[in-house]
Amino acid sequence: MEFILGVNYWPRRKAMFWWKEFEEWEVREEFQVIKDLNLDAVRIFLLWEDFQPEPERIDENSLRNLEKVMAIAHDLGLKVMPTFFIGHMSGINWLPEWTLSDKPHERFLTYSNGRVVDLGARDIYEEPDLLEAERLLLEVVASEFDDHPALYAWDISNEIDNVRIPRTPEAGRRWVRFVYETLKASSSKPVTFGIHQEDIQGDKHFRVGDVAEGNDFLCMHAYSVYTDFTDPLDPYFVPFACLLTRALGKKDVLMEEFGMPTTRGETRKIRSVTGKHEAEHYLVGEEDAARWLEETLKALYEFGVLGAFYWNFSDYHESIWDRPPLDRAVHERFFGLLRSDGSLKPTALVMREFRKRMGELKRRNVEIEVPEDYYSDPKGNIVRLYAEFRQKLGL
């Protein structure tokens, strides 16, 4: 089975305002860089309010721009994984006005219709009118692009429990199944779902075994730099998160997001904002990050993960640092394989050269025995299982 290498993509000069300010030349230029880094695939994000500004209307201009993105990818031999219902992105929620509730979200602010508001979402998992609107978006996009040669897979959403936690685990399971079946009615392509480490170190009602029922393969987002029970530069946590996800869901796993914010200086902590709260965040020295990435990729490959999509393509250009979420989430400016001036970081060189190393690597397996009642104490279980995993590796 081929190990797929990819990257999560927002344009360097646009970030989440990409679809509103779409420029075809920019996509072609940056996808060429991705191709030159020997990467296979690009994960992109269909910002919900740009693709569905009204419940009964899919934006034709956004569809045509998506068509251009797919064509550019195909020209360059890249695969694309579109992600629906964005939703949550980089510490803020991005939602159409018609999805908003009249109550604040406990953790995150929301960007909607040109402004940041302190409002959460209605029940996007159970309210019938919202489900019908979601069905429309899924059907229109999937039917139009199903046979496109650049299409790799569909991604249901991105860490959507940060938009709203389902009322119960059953509500979460039912919603994933609804999206999966809707996509499969219009498309033959694989379907997955961008869940994250909060779904394995807590219970946000997207339990991995339930999610697996509506996934052809599983995904995980994991960040050692955000983990409070291991070193921020530990190269084994990300692979472990994949193995734990596989053990819980009994399906193959793609590492869909991993990475760290970097600096040309020494590794240090800064004050930055995630959601409504300021906290300390690491900026990791570029060479330290490159060494971490090389070891992490090696372990992901050896443990039989489907592939690795780095977060993300580029640091964001200084001209958009005054726009949400970069105006407050300082660390989110610096996760790229490229610097804000477009030059390659050492991590980009690691990604570019990794395919050459694959032939030297041997597959290995470490079994993770998960208890049947894992979600009765997910944080305690993940800490214990990770300690056992490190012992098995002799660390």
Coordinates of C-alpha atoms in Angstrom, one line a residue:
M1 CA 0.0 0.0 0.0
E2 CA 1.4 3.4 -1.1
F3 CA 2.2 5.9 1.8
I4 CA 0.5 9.1 0.7
L5 CA 2.2 12.4 1.5
G6 CA 0.2 15.6 1.6
V7 CA -0.4 19.0 3.0
N8 CA -3.3 21.0 4.4
Y9 CA -3.8 24.1 2.3
W10 CA -4.8 27.7 2.7
P11 CA -3.1 30.3 0.5
R12 CA -0.3 32.2 2.0
R13 CA -1.8 35.6 1.3
K14 CA -5.4 34.7 1.9
A15 CA -5.8 32.1 4.7
M16 CA -9.5 31.5 5.3
F17 CA -10.6 34.4 3.0
W18 CA -9.5 32.3 0.0
W19 CA -12.8 31.6 -1.5
K20 CA -14.0 35.2 -1.1
E21 CA -10.9 36.6 -2.7
F22 CA -10.1 33.7 -5.1
E23 CA -7.3 34.1 -7.6
E24 CA -6.6 31.2 -10.0
W25 CA -2.9 32.2 -10.6
E26 CA -2.2 32.0 -6.8
V27 CA -3.5 28.4 -6.6
R28 CA -1.5 27.3 -9.6
E29 CA 1.7 28.9 -8.2
E30 CA 1.3 27.4 -4.8
F31 CA 0.2 24.0 -6.0
Q32 CA 3.3 23.9 -8.2
V33 CA 5.4 24.4 -5.0
I34 CA 3.5 21.5 -3.4
K35 CA 4.3 19.3 -6.4
D36 CA 7.9 20.4 -6.3
L37 CA 8.1 19.2 -2.7
N38 CA 7.2 15.6 -4.0
L39 CA 3.9 15.7 -2.2
D40 CA 0.9 13.7 -3.6
A41 CA -2.1 15.4 -2.2
V42 CA -3.7 18.5 -0.9
R43 CA -6.5 18.8 1.7
I44 CA -8.7 21.8 1.1
F45 CA -11.6 23.3 3.1
L46 CA -15.0 24.3 1.7
L47 CA -15.8 27.3 3.9
W48 CA -19.4 26.8 4.7
E49 CA -20.7 30.3 4.3
D50 CA -18.9 30.7 1.0
F51 CA -20.4 27.6 -0.5
Q52 CA -23.8 27.8 1.1
P53 CA -24.7 31.4 2.0
E54 CA -28.4 30.5 2.3
P55 CA -29.9 27.1 3.3
E56 CA -31.4 26.5 -0.1
R57 CA -28.6 28.0 -2.3
I58 CA -25.2 26.7 -3.2
D59 CA -23.0 29.4 -4.4
E60 CA -22.2 28.9 -8.1
N61 CA -19.1 31.1 -8.0
S62 CA -17.5 29.0 -5.3
L63 CA -18.4 25.8 -7.2
R64 CA -16.7 27.2 -10.3
N65 CA -13.6 28.2 -8.3
L66 CA -13.5 24.7 -6.8
E67 CA -13.6 23.3 -10.4
K68 CA -10.6 25.5 -11.2
V69 CA -8.7 24.1 -8.1
M70 CA -9.5 20.5 -9.1
A71 CA -8.3 21.2 -12.7
I72 CA -5.0 22.7 -11.5
A73 CA -4.4 19.8 -9.2
H74 CA -5.1 17.4 -12.0
D75 CA -2.7 19.2 -14.4
L76 CA 0.0 18.9 -11.8
G77 CA -0.7 15.3 -10.9
L78 CA -2.0 16.1 -7.4
K79 CA -4.9 14.6 -5.5
V80 CA -7.4 16.7 -3.6
M81 CA -9.4 15.9 -0.4
P82 CA -12.2 18.5 0.0
T83 CA -13.5 19.0 3.6
F84 CA -17.1 20.0 4.2
F85 CA -18.8 22.1 6.9
I86 CA -16.0 24.5 7.8
G87 CA -16.8 25.0 10.5
H88 CA -13.9 25.1 12.9
M89 CA -10.6 26.4 11.7
S90 CA -7.5 27.7 13.5
G91 CA -9.1 28.6 16.8
I92 CA -12.3 30.2 15.5
N93 CA -15.6 29.0 14.1
W94 CA -16.7 30.1 10.6
L95 CA -20.4 29.8 10.1
P96 CA -23.2 31.0 7.8
E97 CA -25.6 33.3 9.7
W98 CA -28.5 30.9 9.3
T99 CA -26.7 28.3 11.4
L100 CA -26.1 30.6 14.4
S101 CA -27.9 30.2 17.8
D102 CA -28.6 33.1 20.1
K103 CA -26.2 31.8 22.8
P104 CA -22.5 32.2 23.1
H105 CA -20.1 29.3 22.5
E106 CA -18.3 28.3 25.7
R107 CA -14.8 28.2 24.0
F108 CA -14.7 29.9 20.6
L109 CA -15.8 33.0 18.9
T110 CA -17.5 32.8 15.4
Y111 CA -16.8 34.6 12.2
S112 CA -19.9 35.1 10.2
N113 CA -20.9 37.5 7.4
G114 CA -17.9 39.7 7.8
R115 CA -17.7 40.0 11.5
V116 CA -16.6 38.2 14.7
V117 CA -19.5 37.4 17.0
D118 CA -19.8 35.7 20.4
L119 CA -22.4 33.2 19.2
G120 CA -22.5 29.4 18.9
A121 CA -24.2 27.2 16.4
R122 CA -27.7 25.7 16.4
D123 CA -27.9 21.9 16.6
I124 CA -26.3 21.1 13.3
Y125 CA -26.6 17.3 14.1
E126 CA -30.3 17.0 14.8
E127 CA -32.4 20.0 13.7
P128 CA -34.3 18.9 10.6
D129 CA -34.0 22.1 8.6
L130 CA -30.2 22.2 9.1
L131 CA -29.9 18.6 8.1
E132 CA -31.8 19.3 4.9
A133 CA -29.5 22.2 4.1
E134 CA -26.4 20.0 4.8
R135 CA -27.9 17.3 2.5
L136 CA -28.2 19.8 -0.3
L137 CA -24.5 20.9 0.0
L138 CA -23.3 17.3 0.1
E139 CA -25.4 16.2 -2.9
V140 CA -24.5 19.2 -5.1
V141 CA -20.8 19.0 -4.5
A142 CA -20.5 15.2 -4.5
S143 CA -22.5 14.7 -7.7
E144 CA -20.6 17.4 -9.6
F145 CA -17.1 16.3 -8.7
D146 CA -17.4 12.5 -8.0
D147 CA -15.8 11.5 -11.3
H148 CA -13.1 14.1 -11.2
P149 CA -9.7 12.4 -11.7
A150 CA -8.1 14.6 -9.0
L151 CA -10.5 13.6 -6.2
Y152 CA -8.8 11.5 -3.5
A153 CA -11.6 11.3 -0.9
W154 CA -14.3 13.3 0.8
D155 CA -13.7 14.6 4.4
I156 CA -17.0 15.0 6.4
S157 CA -15.6 18.0 8.4
N158 CA -12.8 19.4 10.5
E159 CA -12.9 19.0 14.3
I160 CA -16.6 19.9 14.1
D161 CA -17.1 19.1 17.8
N162 CA -15.4 22.5 18.4
V163 CA -18.4 24.1 16.6
R164 CA -20.8 22.1 18.7
I165 CA -20.6 18.9 20.7
P166 CA -23.4 16.5 19.7
R167 CA -26.1 16.1 22.4
T168 CA -25.2 12.4 22.9
P169 CA -22.7 9.9 21.5
E170 CA -25.7 8.4 19.6
A171 CA -26.5 11.8 18.0
G172 CA -22.8 12.0 16.9
R173 CA -22.9 8.5 15.4
R174 CA -26.2 9.1 13.7
W175 CA -24.9 12.4 12.1
V176 CA -21.7 10.8 10.8
R177 CA -23.8 8.0 9.3
F178 CA -26.2 10.5 7.7
V179 CA -23.3 12.4 6.0
Y180 CA -21.7 9.2 4.9
E181 CA -24.8 7.8 3.4
T182 CA -25.7 11.1 1.7
L183 CA -22.2 11.2 0.1
K184 CA -22.3 7.6 -1.0
A185 CA -25.6 8.1 -2.7
S186 CA -23.9 10.6 -5.0
S187 CA -20.3 9.4 -5.1
S188 CA -18.2 6.3 -5.3
K189 CA -15.2 7.9 -3.6
P190 CA -14.0 7.1 -0.1
V191 CA -15.3 9.1 2.9
T192 CA -13.5 10.0 6.1
F193 CA -13.9 12.4 9.0
G194 CA -11.3 14.8 10.5
I195 CA -11.4 14.0 14.2
H196 CA -8.7 15.1 16.5
Q197 CA -6.9 14.2 19.7
E198 CA -9.6 15.8 21.9
D199 CA -11.8 12.9 20.6
I200 CA -9.4 10.3 22.1
Q201 CA -8.3 12.1 25.2
G202 CA -11.8 13.2 26.1
D203 CA -15.4 12.3 25.1
K204 CA -16.9 14.9 22.8
H205 CA -19.5 12.4 21.6
F206 CA -17.6 11.5 18.4
R207 CA -16.3 8.2 19.7
V208 CA -13.9 6.5 17.3
G209 CA -15.8 3.2 17.1
D210 CA -19.0 5.1 16.2
V211 CA -17.2 7.3 13.7
A212 CA -15.7 4.3 12.0
E213 CA -19.2 3.1 11.0
G214 CA -19.4 6.1 8.6
N215 CA -15.8 6.1 7.4
D216 CA -14.0 4.1 4.8
F217 CA -10.8 5.0 6.6
L218 CA -10.2 6.9 9.7
C219 CA -8.3 10.2 10.2
M220 CA -6.6 11.7 13.2
H221 CA -5.2 15.1 14.0
A222 CA -2.5 15.1 16.7
Y223 CA 0.0 17.7 17.9
S224 CA 2.7 16.8 20.4
V225 CA 3.2 20.5 20.9
Y226 CA -0.4 20.7 22.4
T227 CA -0.1 17.6 24.6
D228 CA 0.3 18.0 28.4
F229 CA 1.6 14.5 29.1
T230 CA 4.6 14.3 26.8
D231 CA 7.4 16.5 25.5
P232 CA 6.4 19.0 22.8
L233 CA 9.1 17.5 20.5
D234 CA 8.3 13.9 21.2
P235 CA 8.2 12.2 17.7
Y236 CA 6.3 9.1 18.9
F237 CA 3.1 10.8 20.1
V238 CA 1.6 11.4 16.6
P239 CA 2.2 7.8 15.4
F240 CA 0.8 6.5 18.7
A241 CA -2.4 8.6 18.2
C242 CA -2.9 6.8 14.9
L243 CA -2.3 3.4 16.4
L244 CA -4.8 4.2 19.2
T245 CA -7.3 5.4 16.7
R246 CA -6.9 2.2 14.7
A247 CA -7.3 0.1 17.8
L248 CA -10.5 1.9 18.8
G249 CA -12.0 2.0 15.3
K250 CA -10.6 -1.1 13.7
K251 CA -9.9 0.6 10.4
D252 CA -6.8 2.0 8.8
V253 CA -5.8 5.6 9.7
L254 CA -4.5 8.6 7.9
M255 CA -2.6 11.2 9.9
E256 CA -4.5 14.1 8.5
E257 CA -3.0 16.9 10.5
F258 CA 0.2 17.2 12.5
G259 CA 2.8 19.9 12.7
M260 CA 4.1 22.8 14.9
P261 CA 4.5 26.5 14.8
T262 CA 8.2 27.5 14.2
T263 CA 10.6 30.3 14.5
R264 CA 14.0 31.1 13.0
G265 CA 15.2 31.7 16.6
E266 CA 15.5 29.4 19.5
T267 CA 12.5 27.3 20.7
R268 CA 10.5 29.5 23.1
K269 CA 7.0 30.2 24.5
I270 CA 4.8 33.1 23.5
R271 CA 1.4 34.4 24.6
S272 CA -1.2 33.7 22.0
V273 CA -5.0 33.2 21.9
T274 CA -7.0 30.1 21.0
G275 CA -10.7 30.7 21.0
K276 CA -11.5 33.1 23.8
H277 CA -8.5 32.4 26.0
E278 CA -4.9 33.5 26.0
A279 CA -2.3 30.9 26.9
E280 CA 1.3 30.1 26.4
H281 CA 2.2 28.4 23.1
Y282 CA 5.5 27.0 21.8
L283 CA 7.3 28.4 18.8
V284 CA 9.8 25.7 17.9
G285 CA 13.2 26.4 16.3
E286 CA 13.1 25.5 12.6
E287 CA 15.9 22.9 12.9
D288 CA 14.3 21.3 16.0
A289 CA 11.1 21.0 14.1
A290 CA 12.8 19.4 11.1
R291 CA 14.4 16.8 13.3
W292 CA 11.1 16.1 15.0
L293 CA 9.3 15.8 11.6
E294 CA 11.9 13.4 10.2
E295 CA 11.5 11.0 13.1
T296 CA 7.7 11.4 13.2
L297 CA 7.4 10.6 9.5
K298 CA 9.7 7.6 9.9
A299 CA 7.5 6.2 12.7
L300 CA 4.3 6.9 10.8
Y301 CA 5.5 4.9 7.9
E302 CA 6.9 2.0 9.9
F303 CA 3.7 1.6 11.9
G304 CA 1.6 1.2 8.8
V305 CA -0.3 4.5 8.8
L306 CA -1.9 5.3 5.4
G307 CA 0.0 8.6 5.0
A308 CA 0.7 12.0 6.5
F309 CA -0.7 15.4 5.7
Y310 CA 1.3 18.2 7.3
W311 CA -0.3 21.2 8.9
N312 CA 0.1 23.4 6.9
F313 CA 1.3 24.7 3.6
S314 CA 2.7 28.1 4.5
D315 CA 3.1 30.7 7.2
Y316 CA 0.7 33.5 6.5
H317 CA 1.9 36.7 4.9
E318 CA 2.2 39.7 7.2
S319 CA -0.4 41.6 5.2
I320 CA -3.2 39.4 6.7
W321 CA -2.0 39.3 10.3
D322 CA -4.6 41.9 11.2
R323 CA -7.5 39.6 10.1
P324 CA -9.2 36.8 12.1
P325 CA -7.9 34.5 13.4
L326 CA -4.3 35.7 12.9
D327 CA -4.9 39.0 14.7
R328 CA -5.1 37.2 18.1
A329 CA -3.9 33.7 17.4
V330 CA -0.3 34.6 16.9
H331 CA 1.0 31.0 16.9
E332 CA -1.3 30.1 14.0
R333 CA 0.7 32.4 11.7
F334 CA 3.7 30.1 11.8
F335 CA 2.7 26.4 11.1
G336 CA 3.8 26.4 7.5
L337 CA 6.3 24.3 5.5
L338 CA 7.1 27.7 3.9
R339 CA 7.9 31.0 5.6
S340 CA 5.7 34.0 5.1
D341 CA 8.0 35.2 2.3
G342 CA 7.6 31.9 0.4
S343 CA 11.0 30.5 1.2
L344 CA 11.3 26.8 2.2
K345 CA 11.8 25.9 5.9
P346 CA 13.9 22.9 6.8
T347 CA 10.6 21.0 7.4
A348 CA 9.8 21.4 3.7
L349 CA 13.1 19.8 2.8
V350 CA 12.3 16.9 5.1
M351 CA 8.9 16.4 3.4
R352 CA 10.6 16.7 -0.1
E353 CA 13.2 14.1 0.6
F354 CA 11.1 11.6 2.6
R355 CA 9.9 9.5 -0.3
K356 CA 13.5 8.6 -1.1
R357 CA 13.9 7.2 2.5
M358 CA 10.9 4.9 2.4
G359 CA 12.8 2.1 0.7
E360 CA 15.2 1.9 3.7
L361 CA 12.4 1.6 6.2
K362 CA 10.9 -1.6 7.6
R363 CA 7.3 -2.0 8.7
R364 CA 6.6 -2.9 12.3
N365 CA 3.6 -3.2 14.5
V366 CA 3.0 -2.4 18.2
E367 CA -0.4 -3.6 19.4
I368 CA -2.4 -1.3 21.7
E369 CA -4.9 -3.1 23.9
V370 CA -7.8 -0.7 24.5
P371 CA -10.3 -1.4 27.3
E372 CA -13.9 -1.9 26.2
D373 CA -14.9 1.0 28.4
Y374 CA -12.2 3.3 27.1
Y375 CA -14.5 6.3 27.1
S376 CA -15.3 6.0 30.8
D377 CA -11.9 7.6 31.4
P378 CA -10.3 8.6 28.1
K379 CA -7.7 10.9 29.5
G380 CA -6.5 8.4 32.1
N381 CA -6.5 5.6 29.4
I382 CA -4.5 7.6 26.8
V383 CA -1.9 8.6 29.4
R384 CA -1.5 5.0 30.6
L385 CA -1.5 3.5 27.1
Y386 CA 1.1 6.0 25.9
A387 CA 3.4 5.2 28.8
E388 CA 3.0 1.5 27.9
F389 CA 3.6 2.2 24.2
R390 CA 6.9 4.0 25.0
Q391 CA 8.0 1.1 27.2
K392 CA 7.3 -1.4 24.4
L393 CA 9.6 0.8 22.2
G394 CA 12.3 0.8 24.8
L395 CA 12.1 4.6 25.3

